[in-house]
């Protein structure tokens, strides 16, 4: 847990520490990885590789550095010293006691050359993402768990009306630091956060030609969050080579700042779009870099739809990290432009999630869920349309419901 908010992935971390020699907490900077690590391993020695002298020593003599450490240790920001991974492997092979090494990283270690091979069978990964609204509000019922269990049912609480506070939640986002700040101070934090990462962390994992180009790309991706990824279009707009843009997007993925959501498809269907969608990892970052404020929610000249979709996708994917079930996430889109914002798969079971800002439901709503159900056949388990209203209402497709957005955290 952090000082302010419970982290609902904590029980999983505690369990893994009892049977795995190397545990790695991966996620964006400033989401609380260090706080969580030190809370669950208070007797472990603590090494932070933001300390340049320690980093230089570790890089110069990885084996000697690991051998000189106490038996139980936290290595913070370990992506800055990837040379240590082979030395950690040797140490674990000599002493496989559980919980010996708790690593944290702000870049995806699994994408570092040789990382998977060197620690295969010795390390378990936990992804710590920005806070969900359930964690912020200390909710105890995890919506994704209830949805997958088939526990969503119709519920009319009164006259149909808009739920309040959604715009503030989306624009604030889930990074702990800006949550307590006034909106203008939160936006300033978001901008300084991205600037700091591009100036400092990018060089740990890749060489880039121009930091200003990377920042412009991030801003463009914010405007295109929840849209299909078009690298060629981005390259044309930025007047950059396509290969450079692809490299930069991959770097932002490795730093857990953006996510490419793959397209769902069946092998026997050639009418499905195969292009991934791009999502920023946090709706607050997206709102700041799109220059959208909560006060503009009801201004029809602004488009909060994409931000709302990014928010819902992030909430559900983060909730999935708490569950003991292997889930795969994608999006559905066909050549008729019929879409489902999030497709969830477990084994041969398939669920769909659509997202809508409006507080009213129309007959055409849920068309994507109906199309996905037809494509998935008996594998389709049900679907939801997260929307701005206050009642849970049945949709035309079997086992599909319009559900208030607030169900994600209440």
Short mmCIF file of C-alpha atoms in Angstrom, two decimals:
data_model
loop_
_atom_site.label_atom_id
_atom_site.label_comp_id
_atom_site.label_asym_id
_atom_site.label_seq_id
_atom_site.Cartn_x
_atom_site.Cartn_y
_atom_site.Cartn_z
CA UNK A 1 0.00 0.00 0.00
CA UNK A 2 1.00 3.65 -0.32
CA UNK A 3 0.68 6.09 2.57
CA UNK A 4 -2.69 7.19 1.21
CA UNK A 5 -4.24 4.45 -0.88
CA UNK A 6 -4.52 0.66 -0.67
CA UNK A 7 -2.99 -1.23 -3.60
CA UNK A 8 -5.23 -4.15 -4.37
CA UNK A 9 -2.43 -6.09 -6.02
CA UNK A 10 -0.63 -6.25 -2.65
CA UNK A 11 -1.97 -9.69 -1.59
CA UNK A 12 -0.62 -11.18 -4.82
CA UNK A 13 2.80 -9.61 -4.17
CA UNK A 14 2.83 -10.97 -0.61
CA UNK A 15 2.00 -14.47 -1.86
CA UNK A 16 4.64 -14.48 -4.60
CA UNK A 17 7.34 -13.37 -2.16
CA UNK A 18 6.79 -16.61 -0.21
CA UNK A 19 7.73 -18.95 -3.07
CA UNK A 20 9.72 -17.08 -5.76
CA UNK A 21 13.42 -16.05 -5.51
CA UNK A 22 13.13 -12.94 -7.72
CA UNK A 23 10.03 -10.76 -7.79
CA UNK A 24 9.87 -7.75 -10.10
CA UNK A 25 7.47 -4.83 -9.78
CA UNK A 26 7.18 -3.12 -13.17
CA UNK A 27 5.25 0.02 -14.02
CA UNK A 28 5.50 3.73 -14.76
CA UNK A 29 7.51 6.00 -12.52
CA UNK A 30 5.65 7.58 -9.59
CA UNK A 31 2.92 4.92 -9.22
CA UNK A 32 4.15 3.72 -5.82
CA UNK A 33 6.43 0.76 -6.65
CA UNK A 34 9.08 1.71 -4.10
CA UNK A 35 6.54 2.38 -1.36
CA UNK A 36 4.87 -0.97 -1.98
CA UNK A 37 8.20 -2.84 -2.10
CA UNK A 38 9.50 -1.33 1.14
CA UNK A 39 6.19 -1.93 2.91
CA UNK A 40 6.22 -5.66 2.16
CA UNK A 41 9.96 -6.14 2.59
CA UNK A 42 10.85 -3.82 5.49
CA UNK A 43 13.91 -5.88 6.50
CA UNK A 44 15.36 -6.03 2.97
CA UNK A 45 18.33 -3.78 2.26
CA UNK A 46 17.44 -1.04 -0.21
CA UNK A 47 19.50 0.01 -3.25
CA UNK A 48 18.30 2.73 -5.62
CA UNK A 49 20.01 2.95 -9.01
CA UNK A 50 19.02 6.58 -9.39
CA UNK A 51 22.15 6.96 -7.21
CA UNK A 52 24.80 7.45 -9.88
CA UNK A 53 27.71 6.17 -7.75
CA UNK A 54 25.91 2.90 -6.97
CA UNK A 55 24.88 2.60 -10.62
CA UNK A 56 28.47 3.03 -11.84
CA UNK A 57 29.73 0.39 -9.40
CA UNK A 58 27.02 -2.08 -10.44
CA UNK A 59 27.76 -1.61 -14.13
CA UNK A 60 31.53 -1.91 -13.67
CA UNK A 61 31.47 -5.18 -11.73
CA UNK A 62 27.98 -6.78 -11.75
CA UNK A 63 29.05 -10.09 -10.15
CA UNK A 64 31.10 -8.44 -7.43
CA UNK A 65 28.27 -5.98 -6.72
CA UNK A 66 25.67 -8.75 -6.26
CA UNK A 67 28.01 -10.90 -4.18
CA UNK A 68 28.63 -7.96 -1.82
CA UNK A 69 24.92 -7.44 -1.14
CA UNK A 70 23.04 -8.83 1.87
CA UNK A 71 21.02 -11.99 1.25
CA UNK A 72 17.72 -10.08 0.92
CA UNK A 73 17.62 -6.86 -1.06
CA UNK A 74 15.40 -4.42 -2.97
CA UNK A 75 16.98 -3.16 -6.19
CA UNK A 76 15.08 -0.05 -7.30
CA UNK A 77 15.00 1.10 -10.96
CA UNK A 78 16.94 -2.00 -12.02
CA UNK A 79 16.43 -1.27 -15.73
CA UNK A 80 19.27 1.23 -15.36
CA UNK A 81 21.68 -1.66 -14.66
CA UNK A 82 20.58 -4.57 -16.91
CA UNK A 83 24.10 -6.02 -16.56
CA UNK A 84 23.04 -7.26 -13.11
CA UNK A 85 20.51 -9.78 -14.39
CA UNK A 86 23.04 -12.53 -15.16
CA UNK A 87 24.72 -11.96 -11.79
CA UNK A 88 21.32 -12.22 -10.07
CA UNK A 89 20.73 -15.50 -11.93
CA UNK A 90 24.02 -16.91 -10.61
CA UNK A 91 23.22 -15.79 -7.05
CA UNK A 92 19.76 -17.37 -7.20
CA UNK A 93 21.12 -20.62 -8.61
CA UNK A 94 23.42 -20.80 -5.59
CA UNK A 95 20.67 -19.89 -3.10
CA UNK A 96 17.03 -20.18 -4.17
CA UNK A 97 15.43 -18.86 -0.99
CA UNK A 98 12.09 -17.13 -1.79
CA UNK A 99 11.93 -13.35 -1.86
CA UNK A 100 15.69 -12.81 -2.03
CA UNK A 101 15.53 -10.13 -4.70
CA UNK A 102 12.68 -7.66 -5.07
CA UNK A 103 13.33 -5.62 -8.18
CA UNK A 104 11.45 -2.55 -9.38
CA UNK A 105 11.61 -1.12 -12.86
CA UNK A 106 10.12 1.77 -14.79
CA UNK A 107 10.87 0.05 -18.10
CA UNK A 108 9.75 -3.38 -19.24
CA UNK A 109 12.59 -5.73 -18.32
CA UNK A 110 11.12 -8.50 -20.44
CA UNK A 111 12.04 -6.49 -23.53
CA UNK A 112 15.69 -6.12 -22.53
CA UNK A 113 17.99 -8.46 -24.51
CA UNK A 114 18.52 -11.70 -22.61
CA UNK A 115 16.34 -10.80 -19.63
CA UNK A 116 13.77 -13.52 -20.21
CA UNK A 117 16.41 -16.18 -20.74
CA UNK A 118 18.57 -15.20 -17.77
CA UNK A 119 15.76 -15.22 -15.21
CA UNK A 120 13.33 -17.73 -16.74
CA UNK A 121 11.85 -19.88 -13.99
CA UNK A 122 13.40 -17.72 -11.29
CA UNK A 123 11.45 -14.46 -11.57
CA UNK A 124 7.78 -13.48 -11.45
CA UNK A 125 6.56 -10.15 -12.81
CA UNK A 126 3.90 -7.94 -11.23
CA UNK A 127 2.68 -4.89 -13.13
CA UNK A 128 1.85 -1.94 -10.89
CA UNK A 129 -0.15 0.62 -12.84
CA UNK A 130 -1.67 3.99 -11.88
CA UNK A 131 -4.34 3.82 -9.19
CA UNK A 132 -7.79 2.70 -10.19
CA UNK A 133 -10.70 4.76 -8.97
CA UNK A 134 -11.72 1.76 -6.85
CA UNK A 135 -8.41 2.11 -4.98
CA UNK A 136 -8.74 5.89 -4.69
CA UNK A 137 -12.21 5.53 -3.20
CA UNK A 138 -11.24 2.42 -1.22
CA UNK A 139 -13.93 0.29 -2.82
CA UNK A 140 -14.14 -3.39 -1.90
CA UNK A 141 -16.11 -4.81 -4.85
CA UNK A 142 -14.04 -5.35 -7.99
CA UNK A 143 -16.30 -4.81 -10.99
CA UNK A 144 -14.30 -6.95 -13.42
CA UNK A 145 -14.54 -9.94 -11.09
CA UNK A 146 -18.33 -9.59 -10.84
CA UNK A 147 -18.68 -9.08 -14.60
CA UNK A 148 -16.71 -12.21 -15.50
CA UNK A 149 -18.67 -14.20 -12.93
CA UNK A 150 -21.95 -13.26 -14.63
CA UNK A 151 -23.21 -11.27 -11.64
CA UNK A 152 -24.41 -8.19 -13.57
CA UNK A 153 -28.20 -7.88 -13.49
CA UNK A 154 -30.73 -5.18 -14.31
CA UNK A 155 -31.21 -2.59 -11.57
CA UNK A 156 -33.35 0.55 -11.81
CA UNK A 157 -32.51 3.06 -9.07
CA UNK A 158 -34.83 5.84 -10.19
CA UNK A 159 -35.42 8.28 -13.03
CA UNK A 160 -32.75 8.12 -15.68
CA UNK A 161 -30.12 10.81 -15.02
CA UNK A 162 -26.43 11.50 -15.46
CA UNK A 163 -24.01 10.32 -12.81
CA UNK A 164 -21.79 13.10 -11.47
CA UNK A 165 -18.07 13.45 -10.97
CA UNK A 166 -16.90 11.32 -13.90
CA UNK A 167 -15.18 14.22 -15.69
CA UNK A 168 -13.19 15.15 -12.58
CA UNK A 169 -12.05 11.54 -12.10
CA UNK A 170 -10.97 11.18 -15.74
CA UNK A 171 -9.05 14.46 -15.86
CA UNK A 172 -7.33 13.78 -12.54
CA UNK A 173 -6.11 10.33 -13.52
CA UNK A 174 -4.53 7.72 -11.27
CA UNK A 175 -1.02 8.86 -10.40
CA UNK A 176 -0.93 9.29 -6.60
CA UNK A 177 0.89 12.62 -6.53
CA UNK A 178 -1.55 14.80 -8.53
CA UNK A 179 -4.70 13.27 -6.99
CA UNK A 180 -4.53 15.61 -3.97
CA UNK A 181 -3.71 18.68 -6.08
CA UNK A 182 -6.00 21.32 -7.53
CA UNK A 183 -6.73 20.69 -11.24
CA UNK A 184 -4.30 23.31 -12.54
CA UNK A 185 -1.54 21.96 -10.27
CA UNK A 186 -2.31 18.40 -11.38
CA UNK A 187 -1.94 19.44 -15.03
CA UNK A 188 1.41 21.05 -14.23
CA UNK A 189 2.54 17.83 -12.55
CA UNK A 190 1.52 15.76 -15.60
CA UNK A 191 3.54 17.96 -17.96
CA UNK A 192 6.63 18.01 -15.77
CA UNK A 193 6.36 14.25 -15.30
CA UNK A 194 6.47 13.54 -19.04
CA UNK A 195 9.25 16.07 -19.61
CA UNK A 196 11.36 14.47 -16.87
CA UNK A 197 10.89 10.95 -18.23
CA UNK A 198 11.79 11.96 -21.78
CA UNK A 199 14.86 13.86 -20.59
CA UNK A 200 16.06 11.21 -18.11
CA UNK A 201 14.62 7.73 -18.55
CA UNK A 202 14.47 7.35 -22.31
CA UNK A 203 18.25 7.28 -22.61
CA UNK A 204 18.40 4.29 -20.22
CA UNK A 205 16.74 2.05 -22.79
CA UNK A 206 17.41 3.64 -26.19
CA UNK A 207 19.26 6.34 -28.06
CA UNK A 208 16.97 8.97 -29.56
CA UNK A 209 17.84 11.74 -31.93
CA UNK A 210 15.71 14.53 -30.52
CA UNK A 211 13.89 14.82 -27.17
CA UNK A 212 11.61 17.50 -28.62
CA UNK A 213 10.46 15.06 -31.29
CA UNK A 214 9.60 12.49 -28.63
CA UNK A 215 7.53 15.07 -26.72
CA UNK A 216 5.66 16.09 -29.89
CA UNK A 217 4.90 12.43 -30.58
CA UNK A 218 3.55 11.93 -27.07
CA UNK A 219 1.29 14.96 -27.48
CA UNK A 220 -0.01 13.59 -30.78
CA UNK A 221 -0.67 10.19 -29.20
CA UNK A 222 -2.65 11.92 -26.44
CA UNK A 223 -4.92 13.47 -29.06
CA UNK A 224 -5.27 10.06 -30.71
CA UNK A 225 -5.77 7.96 -27.61
CA UNK A 226 -8.42 5.24 -28.19
CA UNK A 227 -7.90 5.46 -31.95
CA UNK A 228 -6.39 3.04 -34.42
CA UNK A 229 -2.60 3.26 -34.57
CA UNK A 230 -1.43 4.79 -37.84
CA UNK A 231 2.36 5.07 -37.80
CA UNK A 232 2.58 6.41 -41.36
CA UNK A 233 0.11 9.19 -40.57
CA UNK A 234 2.03 10.13 -37.42
CA UNK A 235 5.29 10.18 -39.39
CA UNK A 236 3.80 12.49 -42.02
CA UNK A 237 2.41 14.88 -39.41
CA UNK A 238 5.70 14.99 -37.50
CA UNK A 239 7.81 15.03 -40.69
CA UNK A 240 9.80 12.07 -39.37
CA UNK A 241 10.78 8.74 -40.87
CA UNK A 242 8.25 5.98 -40.29
CA UNK A 243 10.93 3.77 -38.71
CA UNK A 244 11.81 6.51 -36.23
CA UNK A 245 8.18 6.96 -35.17
CA UNK A 246 7.77 3.21 -34.73
CA UNK A 247 10.91 3.13 -32.58
CA UNK A 248 9.69 6.05 -30.44
CA UNK A 249 6.24 4.51 -29.89
CA UNK A 250 7.93 1.27 -28.82
CA UNK A 251 10.06 3.22 -26.33
CA UNK A 252 6.94 4.85 -24.86
CA UNK A 253 5.40 1.37 -24.55
CA UNK A 254 8.48 0.06 -22.75
CA UNK A 255 8.23 2.96 -20.31
CA UNK A 256 4.57 2.07 -19.61
CA UNK A 257 3.31 5.40 -20.94
CA UNK A 258 1.25 4.06 -23.85
CA UNK A 259 -0.37 0.72 -24.63
CA UNK A 260 -1.10 -0.78 -28.03
CA UNK A 261 -4.32 -2.78 -27.74
CA UNK A 262 -4.30 -5.52 -30.41
CA UNK A 263 -7.25 -6.23 -32.67
CA UNK A 264 -9.43 -9.27 -32.00
CA UNK A 265 -9.90 -11.48 -35.01
CA UNK A 266 -10.86 -14.96 -36.10
CA UNK A 267 -8.76 -16.87 -38.60
CA UNK A 268 -11.75 -17.42 -40.89
CA UNK A 269 -12.83 -13.78 -41.06
CA UNK A 270 -11.32 -11.33 -43.51
CA UNK A 271 -13.78 -8.56 -42.68
CA UNK A 272 -12.13 -7.68 -39.39
CA UNK A 273 -9.71 -4.79 -39.01
CA UNK A 274 -6.34 -6.05 -37.72
CA UNK A 275 -4.86 -2.67 -36.66
CA UNK A 276 -4.16 -2.12 -32.94
CA UNK A 277 -5.53 0.83 -31.00
CA UNK A 278 -3.29 3.17 -29.03
CA UNK A 279 -4.13 4.15 -25.44
CA UNK A 280 -2.26 6.39 -23.03
CA UNK A 281 -1.70 4.58 -19.75
CA UNK A 282 -3.49 7.26 -17.72
CA UNK A 283 -6.52 9.37 -18.57
CA UNK A 284 -5.14 12.29 -16.54
CA UNK A 285 -2.06 12.46 -18.75
CA UNK A 286 -4.29 12.25 -21.83
CA UNK A 287 -6.56 15.04 -20.58
CA UNK A 288 -3.64 17.32 -19.80
CA UNK A 289 -1.94 16.85 -23.17
CA UNK A 290 -5.29 17.20 -24.99
CA UNK A 291 -5.90 20.44 -23.06
CA UNK A 292 -9.26 19.13 -21.80
CA UNK A 293 -10.66 20.17 -18.41
CA UNK A 294 -13.50 18.71 -16.38
CA UNK A 295 -15.47 21.96 -16.70
CA UNK A 296 -15.71 21.32 -20.46
CA UNK A 297 -17.48 17.94 -20.05
CA UNK A 298 -20.84 19.31 -21.20
CA UNK A 299 -19.38 21.49 -23.94
CA UNK A 300 -20.39 19.74 -27.16
CA UNK A 301 -17.44 21.26 -29.03
CA UNK A 302 -15.10 19.06 -26.97
CA UNK A 303 -14.66 15.33 -27.42
CA UNK A 304 -14.37 13.44 -24.17
CA UNK A 305 -15.40 10.14 -25.75
CA UNK A 306 -11.88 8.91 -26.45
CA UNK A 307 -10.69 9.91 -22.97
CA UNK A 308 -13.60 8.06 -21.40
CA UNK A 309 -12.75 4.95 -23.40
CA UNK A 310 -9.08 5.13 -22.40
CA UNK A 311 -10.13 5.54 -18.77
CA UNK A 312 -12.44 2.51 -18.83
CA UNK A 313 -9.89 0.32 -20.63
CA UNK A 314 -7.21 1.23 -18.11
CA UNK A 315 -9.50 0.59 -15.13
CA UNK A 316 -10.42 -2.89 -16.34
CA UNK A 317 -6.92 -3.93 -17.38
CA UNK A 318 -5.55 -2.78 -14.02
CA UNK A 319 -8.29 -4.64 -12.15
CA UNK A 320 -7.28 -7.78 -14.07
CA UNK A 321 -3.81 -7.68 -12.48
CA UNK A 322 -5.40 -8.38 -9.08
CA UNK A 323 -7.18 -11.55 -10.23
CA UNK A 324 -5.87 -15.10 -10.39
CA UNK A 325 -7.05 -15.59 -13.95
CA UNK A 326 -5.18 -15.28 -17.24
CA UNK A 327 -6.97 -12.68 -19.35
CA UNK A 328 -6.20 -11.33 -22.82
CA UNK A 329 -7.40 -7.93 -24.00
CA UNK A 330 -8.07 -6.62 -27.50
CA UNK A 331 -10.56 -4.48 -29.44
CA UNK A 332 -13.06 -5.38 -32.16
CA UNK A 333 -13.61 -3.45 -35.36
CA UNK A 334 -14.88 -4.62 -38.71
CA UNK A 335 -15.04 -3.10 -42.18
CA UNK A 336 -18.54 -1.81 -41.48
CA UNK A 337 -16.98 0.39 -38.74
CA UNK A 338 -18.82 -1.60 -36.06
CA UNK A 339 -16.69 -1.60 -32.91
CA UNK A 340 -16.32 -3.05 -29.42
CA UNK A 341 -13.90 -1.00 -27.34
CA UNK A 342 -12.55 -3.89 -25.25
CA UNK A 343 -12.71 -7.64 -25.87
CA UNK A 344 -11.78 -9.83 -22.90
CA UNK A 345 -10.78 -13.47 -23.38
CA UNK A 346 -10.10 -16.27 -20.91
CA UNK A 347 -9.49 -19.61 -22.56
CA UNK A 348 -12.34 -19.96 -25.04
CA UNK A 349 -14.63 -17.53 -23.22
CA UNK A 350 -15.20 -14.04 -24.66
CA UNK A 351 -16.76 -10.89 -23.19
CA UNK A 352 -17.22 -7.44 -24.73
CA UNK A 353 -17.14 -3.92 -23.31
CA UNK A 354 -18.37 -0.75 -25.02
CA UNK A 355 -18.05 2.77 -23.61
CA UNK A 356 -20.43 5.69 -24.12
CA UNK A 357 -20.46 9.17 -22.59
CA UNK A 358 -24.22 9.81 -22.89
CA UNK A 359 -26.64 9.15 -20.03
CA UNK A 360 -29.36 7.72 -22.28
CA UNK A 361 -29.63 4.41 -24.13
CA UNK A 362 -30.87 4.07 -27.72
CA UNK A 363 -31.85 1.02 -29.74
CA UNK A 364 -28.64 1.15 -31.80
CA UNK A 365 -26.46 1.08 -28.68
CA UNK A 366 -24.81 -2.26 -28.19
CA UNK A 367 -24.63 -2.97 -31.93
CA UNK A 368 -20.96 -3.81 -31.52
CA UNK A 369 -21.70 -6.30 -28.75
CA UNK A 370 -24.32 -7.91 -30.99
CA UNK A 371 -21.81 -8.21 -33.84
CA UNK A 372 -19.11 -9.61 -31.54
CA UNK A 373 -21.60 -12.14 -30.13
CA UNK A 374 -22.39 -13.29 -33.67
CA UNK A 375 -18.69 -13.65 -34.51
CA UNK A 376 -17.80 -15.41 -31.24
CA UNK A 377 -20.77 -17.77 -31.23
CA UNK A 378 -21.00 -20.07 -28.22
CA UNK A 379 -17.78 -18.58 -26.80
CA UNK A 380 -19.54 -15.26 -26.12
CA UNK A 381 -20.39 -14.97 -22.42
CA UNK A 382 -21.90 -11.49 -22.29
CA UNK A 383 -21.17 -7.82 -22.58
CA UNK A 384 -21.61 -4.41 -21.02
CA UNK A 385 -22.06 -0.88 -22.26
CA UNK A 386 -20.50 1.46 -19.70
CA UNK A 387 -22.39 4.75 -19.98
CA UNK A 388 -23.17 8.00 -18.18
CA UNK A 389 -26.55 7.00 -16.77
CA UNK A 390 -27.50 5.73 -13.32
CA UNK A 391 -29.49 2.54 -14.06
CA UNK A 392 -28.37 -0.93 -15.14
CA UNK A 393 -30.56 -1.82 -18.11
CA UNK A 394 -30.75 -4.90 -20.36
CA UNK A 395 -29.64 -4.57 -23.98
CA UNK A 396 -31.04 -6.45 -26.96
CA UNK A 397 -28.17 -8.96 -27.05
CA UNK A 398 -28.41 -11.85 -24.57
CA UNK A 399 -26.45 -11.35 -21.32
CA UNK A 400 -25.64 -7.75 -22.25
CA UNK A 401 -26.39 -4.71 -20.08
CA UNK A 402 -25.94 -0.97 -20.04
CA UNK A 403 -24.07 -0.31 -16.79
CA UNK A 404 -23.30 3.03 -15.07
CA UNK A 405 -19.66 4.07 -15.45
CA UNK A 406 -19.51 4.46 -11.68
CA UNK A 407 -19.85 0.66 -11.32
CA UNK A 408 -16.13 0.55 -12.06
CA UNK A 409 -15.40 1.91 -8.57
CA UNK A 410 -18.53 1.66 -6.44
#
